[in-house]
Short mmCIF file of C-alpha atoms in Angstrom, two decimals:
data_model
loop_
_atom_site.label_atom_id
_atom_site.label_comp_id
_atom_site.label_asym_id
_atom_site.label_seq_id
_atom_site.Cartn_x
_atom_site.Cartn_y
_atom_site.Cartn_z
CA MET Q 193 21.71 0.80 22.03
CA PHE Q 194 18.23 -0.19 20.81
CA ASN Q 195 18.22 -3.74 19.32
CA PHE Q 196 15.48 -3.43 16.72
CA ASN Q 197 16.03 -6.90 15.23
CA SER Q 198 15.32 -8.65 18.54
CA PHE Q 199 12.19 -6.46 19.03
CA LEU Q 200 10.74 -7.68 15.78
CA PHE Q 201 9.49 -10.93 17.49
CA CYS Q 202 7.48 -9.46 20.27
CA LYS Q 203 4.28 -8.45 18.33
CA GLN Q 204 2.12 -11.42 19.34
CA ALA Q 205 2.76 -10.95 23.07
CA TRP Q 206 2.19 -7.23 22.76
CA ARG Q 207 -1.09 -7.57 20.84
CA ASN Q 208 -2.42 -10.12 23.27
CA GLY Q 209 -1.54 -7.84 26.24
CA LYS Q 210 -0.17 -10.71 28.31
CA ALA Q 211 1.74 -9.32 31.22
CA SER Q 212 3.54 -12.70 31.56
CA SER Q 213 4.89 -12.39 27.97
CA VAL Q 214 5.87 -8.73 27.78
CA ARG Q 215 7.37 -7.23 30.92
CA TYR Q 216 8.47 -3.72 31.72
CA TYR Q 217 11.15 -3.03 34.19
CA ALA Q 218 12.14 0.40 35.44
CA GLU Q 219 15.87 0.39 35.26
CA HIS Q 220 18.60 2.82 34.42
CA SER Q 221 19.15 1.50 30.92
CA CYS Q 222 17.16 1.36 27.68
CA ALA Q 223 17.92 -1.88 25.76
CA LEU Q 224 16.17 -5.00 24.73
CA ARG Q 225 17.65 -7.75 26.69
CA SER Q 226 18.00 -11.34 25.58
CA TYR Q 227 15.11 -13.69 25.31
CA GLY Q 228 14.10 -15.55 28.51
CA GLN Q 229 12.33 -18.91 28.75
CA VAL Q 230 8.96 -19.40 30.57
CA VAL Q 231 6.92 -22.52 30.87
CA ASN Q 232 3.52 -22.49 29.32
CA PRO Q 233 1.31 -24.09 32.00
CA CYS Q 234 -1.34 -25.02 29.40
CA ALA Q 235 1.14 -27.06 27.34
CA ARG Q 236 2.38 -29.72 29.81
CA ARG Q 237 1.99 -33.16 28.36
CA LYS Q 238 3.51 -36.36 29.71
CA GLY Q 239 5.86 -34.57 31.92
CA ILE Q 240 7.28 -32.45 29.08
CA GLN Q 241 7.46 -28.77 29.61
CA ARG Q 242 6.96 -26.83 26.39
CA LYS Q 243 8.78 -23.53 26.55
CA ARG Q 244 8.14 -20.42 24.61
CA ASN Q 245 10.30 -17.35 24.09
CA ILE Q 246 9.35 -14.12 25.91
CA LEU Q 247 10.82 -10.72 25.42
CA THR Q 248 11.88 -8.61 28.37
CA ILE Q 249 11.94 -4.90 27.67
CA HIS Q 250 13.96 -2.61 29.90
CA ILE Q 251 12.60 0.94 29.85
CA ILE Q 252 13.38 3.99 32.07
CA CYS Q 253 10.44 4.50 34.30
CA ASP Q 254 9.97 8.09 33.41
CA TRP Q 255 9.52 7.52 29.75
CA ARG Q 256 6.09 8.11 28.22
CA ILE Q 257 4.91 5.10 26.20
CA SER Q 258 1.84 5.04 24.07
CA ARG Q 259 0.50 2.26 21.84
CA HIS Q 260 -0.63 2.99 18.30
CA ASP Q 261 -2.17 0.92 15.57
CA LYS Q 262 1.04 -0.38 14.11
CA SER Q 263 3.69 0.87 16.50
CA ILE Q 264 4.69 1.70 20.09
CA LYS Q 265 5.60 5.40 20.57
CA VAL Q 266 8.49 5.89 23.06
CA SER Q 267 8.93 9.57 23.92
CA GLY Q 268 12.38 10.91 24.51
CA ASN Q 269 13.62 13.68 26.74
CA THR Q 270 16.40 16.24 26.50
CA TYR Q 271 19.13 13.70 25.68
CA ARG Q 272 17.15 10.89 23.99
CA VAL Q 273 15.18 11.27 20.84
CA ASP Q 274 11.61 10.05 20.27
CA ALA Q 275 11.37 6.52 18.84
CA ASP Q 276 8.67 4.63 17.02
CA VAL Q 277 9.01 0.89 17.53
CA VAL Q 278 7.14 -1.47 15.17
CA PRO Q 279 6.79 -5.07 16.52
CA ALA Q 280 6.55 -7.60 13.82
CA TYR Q 281 7.05 -11.26 12.82
CA ARG Q 282 9.77 -12.46 10.58
CA TYR Q 283 8.30 -13.20 7.10
CA ARG Q 284 9.69 -15.51 4.42
CA ASP Q 285 8.55 -15.58 0.84
CA TYR Q 286 9.30 -18.93 -0.80
CA SER Q 287 7.14 -18.36 -3.91
CA SER Q 288 10.20 -18.22 -6.24
CA ASP Q 289 11.68 -21.49 -4.80
CA TYR Q 290 10.89 -24.58 -6.89
CA SER Q 291 13.52 -26.86 -5.47
CA GLY Q 292 12.46 -27.06 -1.80
CA ASN Q 293 15.55 -25.21 -0.61
CA PRO Q 294 14.81 -23.85 2.85
CA LEU Q 295 17.39 -21.08 2.34
CA ASN Q 296 15.90 -19.81 -0.93
CA TYR Q 297 13.50 -17.17 0.26
CA ILE Q 298 12.95 -13.47 0.30
CA GLY Q 299 13.01 -12.24 3.88
CA GLY Q 300 10.77 -9.56 5.27
CA ILE Q 301 8.57 -8.67 8.20
CA GLU Q 302 4.85 -9.14 8.85
CA ILE Q 303 2.98 -6.51 10.85
CA HIS Q 304 -0.42 -7.17 12.50
CA PRO Q 305 -2.05 -3.81 13.26
CA ASP Q 306 -4.53 -3.54 16.11
CA SER Q 307 -7.09 -2.50 13.57
CA GLY Q 308 -6.82 -5.94 11.95
CA GLY Q 309 -5.29 -7.48 8.85
CA LYS Q 310 -1.62 -7.68 8.11
CA ILE Q 311 1.08 -5.77 6.36
CA ILE Q 312 4.18 -7.31 4.71
CA ASN Q 313 7.23 -5.14 4.33
CA PHE Q 314 10.86 -5.59 3.28
CA PRO Q 315 12.86 -3.11 5.36
CA GLU Q 316 16.35 -4.69 4.83
CA GLN Q 317 15.86 -4.62 1.02
CA HIS Q 318 14.59 -1.12 1.27
CA ILE Q 319 17.76 0.08 3.13
CA ARG Q 320 19.96 -1.85 0.75
CA GLN Q 321 18.33 -0.63 -2.40
CA GLY Q 322 18.23 2.91 -1.10
CA ARG Q 323 21.91 3.02 -0.40
CA LYS Q 324 22.64 1.50 -3.74
CA LYS Q 325 20.51 4.14 -5.57
CA ASN Q 326 22.20 6.85 -3.51
CA ARG Q 327 25.70 5.77 -4.54
CA GLU Q 328 24.67 5.43 -8.16
CA THR Q 329 23.29 8.97 -8.24
CA ASN Q 330 26.23 10.62 -6.49
CA LEU Q 331 24.09 11.15 -3.35
CA GLY Q 332 21.54 13.06 -5.40
CA TYR Q 333 18.72 10.58 -4.63
CA LYS Q 334 18.51 11.08 -0.82
CA LYS Q 335 18.91 14.87 -1.26
CA CYS Q 336 16.00 15.03 -3.62
CA VAL Q 337 13.93 12.79 -1.32
CA ARG Q 338 14.49 15.38 1.53
CA ILE Q 339 13.50 18.16 -0.85
CA ILE Q 340 10.24 16.58 -2.04
CA LYS Q 341 9.16 15.82 1.59
CA ASN Q 342 9.80 19.53 2.47
CA MET Q 343 7.97 20.63 -0.61
CA LYS Q 344 5.00 18.63 0.46
CA ASN Q 345 5.03 20.43 3.79
CA ASP Q 346 5.37 23.82 2.01
CA MET Q 347 2.37 22.95 -0.15
CA LEU Q 348 0.29 22.17 2.98
CA SER Q 349 1.49 25.41 4.56
CA SER Q 350 0.39 27.25 1.43
CA ARG Q 351 -3.15 25.66 1.81
CA ILE Q 352 -2.69 23.33 -1.23
CA PHE Q 353 -4.59 20.18 -0.64
CA VAL Q 354 -2.47 17.10 -0.31
CA PRO Q 355 -4.34 13.81 0.44
CA ASN Q 356 -3.32 11.56 3.30
CA THR Q 357 -2.36 8.85 0.78
CA ILE Q 358 0.80 10.88 -0.02
CA SER Q 359 3.27 9.50 2.51
CA SER Q 360 6.98 9.98 3.19
CA PHE Q 361 7.54 6.33 2.30
CA GLY Q 362 5.58 6.69 -0.95
CA LEU Q 363 7.50 9.74 -2.03
CA GLU Q 364 10.80 8.10 -1.32
CA SER Q 365 9.76 5.06 -3.36
CA LEU Q 366 8.44 7.32 -6.19
CA LEU Q 367 11.86 8.99 -6.50
CA TRP Q 368 13.58 5.58 -6.38
CA ASN Q 369 11.92 4.75 -9.68
CA VAL Q 370 13.40 7.84 -11.36
CA ALA Q 371 16.21 7.06 -13.86
CA ASN Q 372 19.62 7.56 -12.43
CA GLY Q 373 20.61 9.95 -15.19
CA GLU Q 374 18.11 12.51 -13.96
CA TYR Q 375 20.13 12.83 -10.76
CA THR Q 376 23.54 13.18 -12.38
CA ARG Q 377 23.02 15.44 -15.36
CA TYR Q 378 23.75 18.58 -13.33
CA SER Q 379 25.82 19.39 -10.29
CA SER Q 380 23.37 21.97 -9.00
CA LEU Q 381 20.82 20.40 -6.54
CA GLY Q 382 18.13 22.68 -7.87
CA TYR Q 383 18.65 21.43 -11.41
CA LYS Q 384 18.73 17.86 -10.15
CA PHE Q 385 15.35 18.19 -8.46
CA ASP Q 386 13.94 20.08 -11.50
CA ASP Q 387 14.93 17.14 -13.71
CA VAL Q 388 13.46 14.61 -11.38
CA ILE Q 389 10.04 16.40 -11.29
CA ARG Q 390 10.11 16.81 -15.07
CA PHE Q 391 10.81 13.10 -15.44
CA LEU Q 392 7.88 12.23 -13.18
CA SER Q 393 5.55 14.65 -14.89
CA ASN Q 394 6.44 13.14 -18.30
CA ASN Q 395 6.03 9.51 -17.10
CA LYS Q 396 2.88 9.61 -14.98
CA ASN Q 397 1.44 6.96 -17.25
CA MET Q 398 4.19 4.65 -16.04
CA PHE Q 399 3.46 4.96 -12.30
CA ASP Q 400 1.38 1.84 -12.37
CA SER Q 401 4.59 -0.28 -13.02
CA TYR Q 402 6.56 1.40 -10.25
CA LYS Q 403 7.91 -0.57 -7.31
CA GLU Q 404 8.49 0.34 -3.65
CA ALA Q 405 12.07 1.33 -2.82
CA ASN Q 406 12.64 -2.34 -1.82
CA GLY Q 407 12.30 -3.32 -5.45
CA ILE Q 408 9.77 -6.04 -4.60
CA LYS Q 409 6.29 -4.77 -3.87
CA LYS Q 410 4.09 -2.75 -6.18
CA LEU Q 411 4.16 0.88 -5.17
CA PHE Q 412 0.42 1.73 -5.85
CA PRO Q 413 -1.94 -1.05 -4.75
CA THR Q 414 -5.08 0.67 -5.92
CA ASP Q 415 -6.15 3.07 -8.68
CA GLU Q 416 -7.16 5.53 -6.08
CA VAL Q 417 -3.68 5.72 -4.58
CA LEU Q 418 -2.08 5.83 -8.07
CA LYS Q 419 -4.23 8.80 -9.15
CA SER Q 420 -3.48 10.68 -5.83
CA TYR Q 421 0.19 10.56 -6.64
CA GLN Q 422 -0.22 11.59 -10.25
CA ASP Q 423 -2.24 14.58 -9.07
CA PHE Q 424 0.32 15.38 -6.47
CA ILE Q 425 3.11 15.53 -9.11
CA THR Q 426 0.86 17.83 -11.26
CA LYS Q 427 0.41 20.23 -8.32
CA LEU Q 428 4.08 20.01 -7.35
CA SER Q 429 5.19 20.88 -10.83
CA SER Q 430 3.13 24.04 -10.74
CA PHE Q 431 4.24 24.84 -7.25
CA PHE Q 432 7.93 24.29 -7.92
CA GLU Q 433 9.46 26.58 -10.45
CA TYR Q 434 13.25 26.60 -10.77
CA ASP Q 435 14.90 29.30 -12.80
CA ARG Q 436 17.62 27.67 -14.92
CA THR Q 437 19.11 31.02 -15.98
CA GLU Q 438 22.80 31.00 -15.35
CA VAL Q 439 24.06 34.00 -13.31
#
């Protein structure tokens, strides 16, 4: 079983490419083992050995592994699926704490891409808020998310231009901002999705206030990205036509 939480802490060693910090062993298991302790030879002072955590990664030797800008691609085989592993630091946002309480923070992760800069995300809140939204919409939210992702692919197959700024994460977050009532008015999934698209088409001027599905970060950081999603919904509305005529 892949322990993602443990893997979150290995980014620095991976970025630095230190063989002493990230070790690969060919074994007949695929799991992140517990942290080991190594002595930093450059940090010996007055007989005190300063230790730092290292991460030992156990990977079957016939796996293909490739490093990307933000992730490590681990290719599967006939009985193991492909996996994208994202190494990251733990991140704590204390901006809303005014009492000096060390436990009063918003927890997230901080990713340092090879291309530079940093990305702060909140995956735990994303999962929690997504599940909550799905319950409140009688499972309609996740179903419509799958539909809009498939519709995007259908548009591309039909030679309709869709910019690279339109991501699966962005579409999921976009639908997270749709009012719950749009998902529950009808029992038919086609009607549900039609209502969702109508809602987005009628509220494109509100996109600038939308949040990511974690409920924390602003969904559209720039006007360029904002306009690309507004244009996408316009194209999707024309591409998707659902006949409401009862049989």
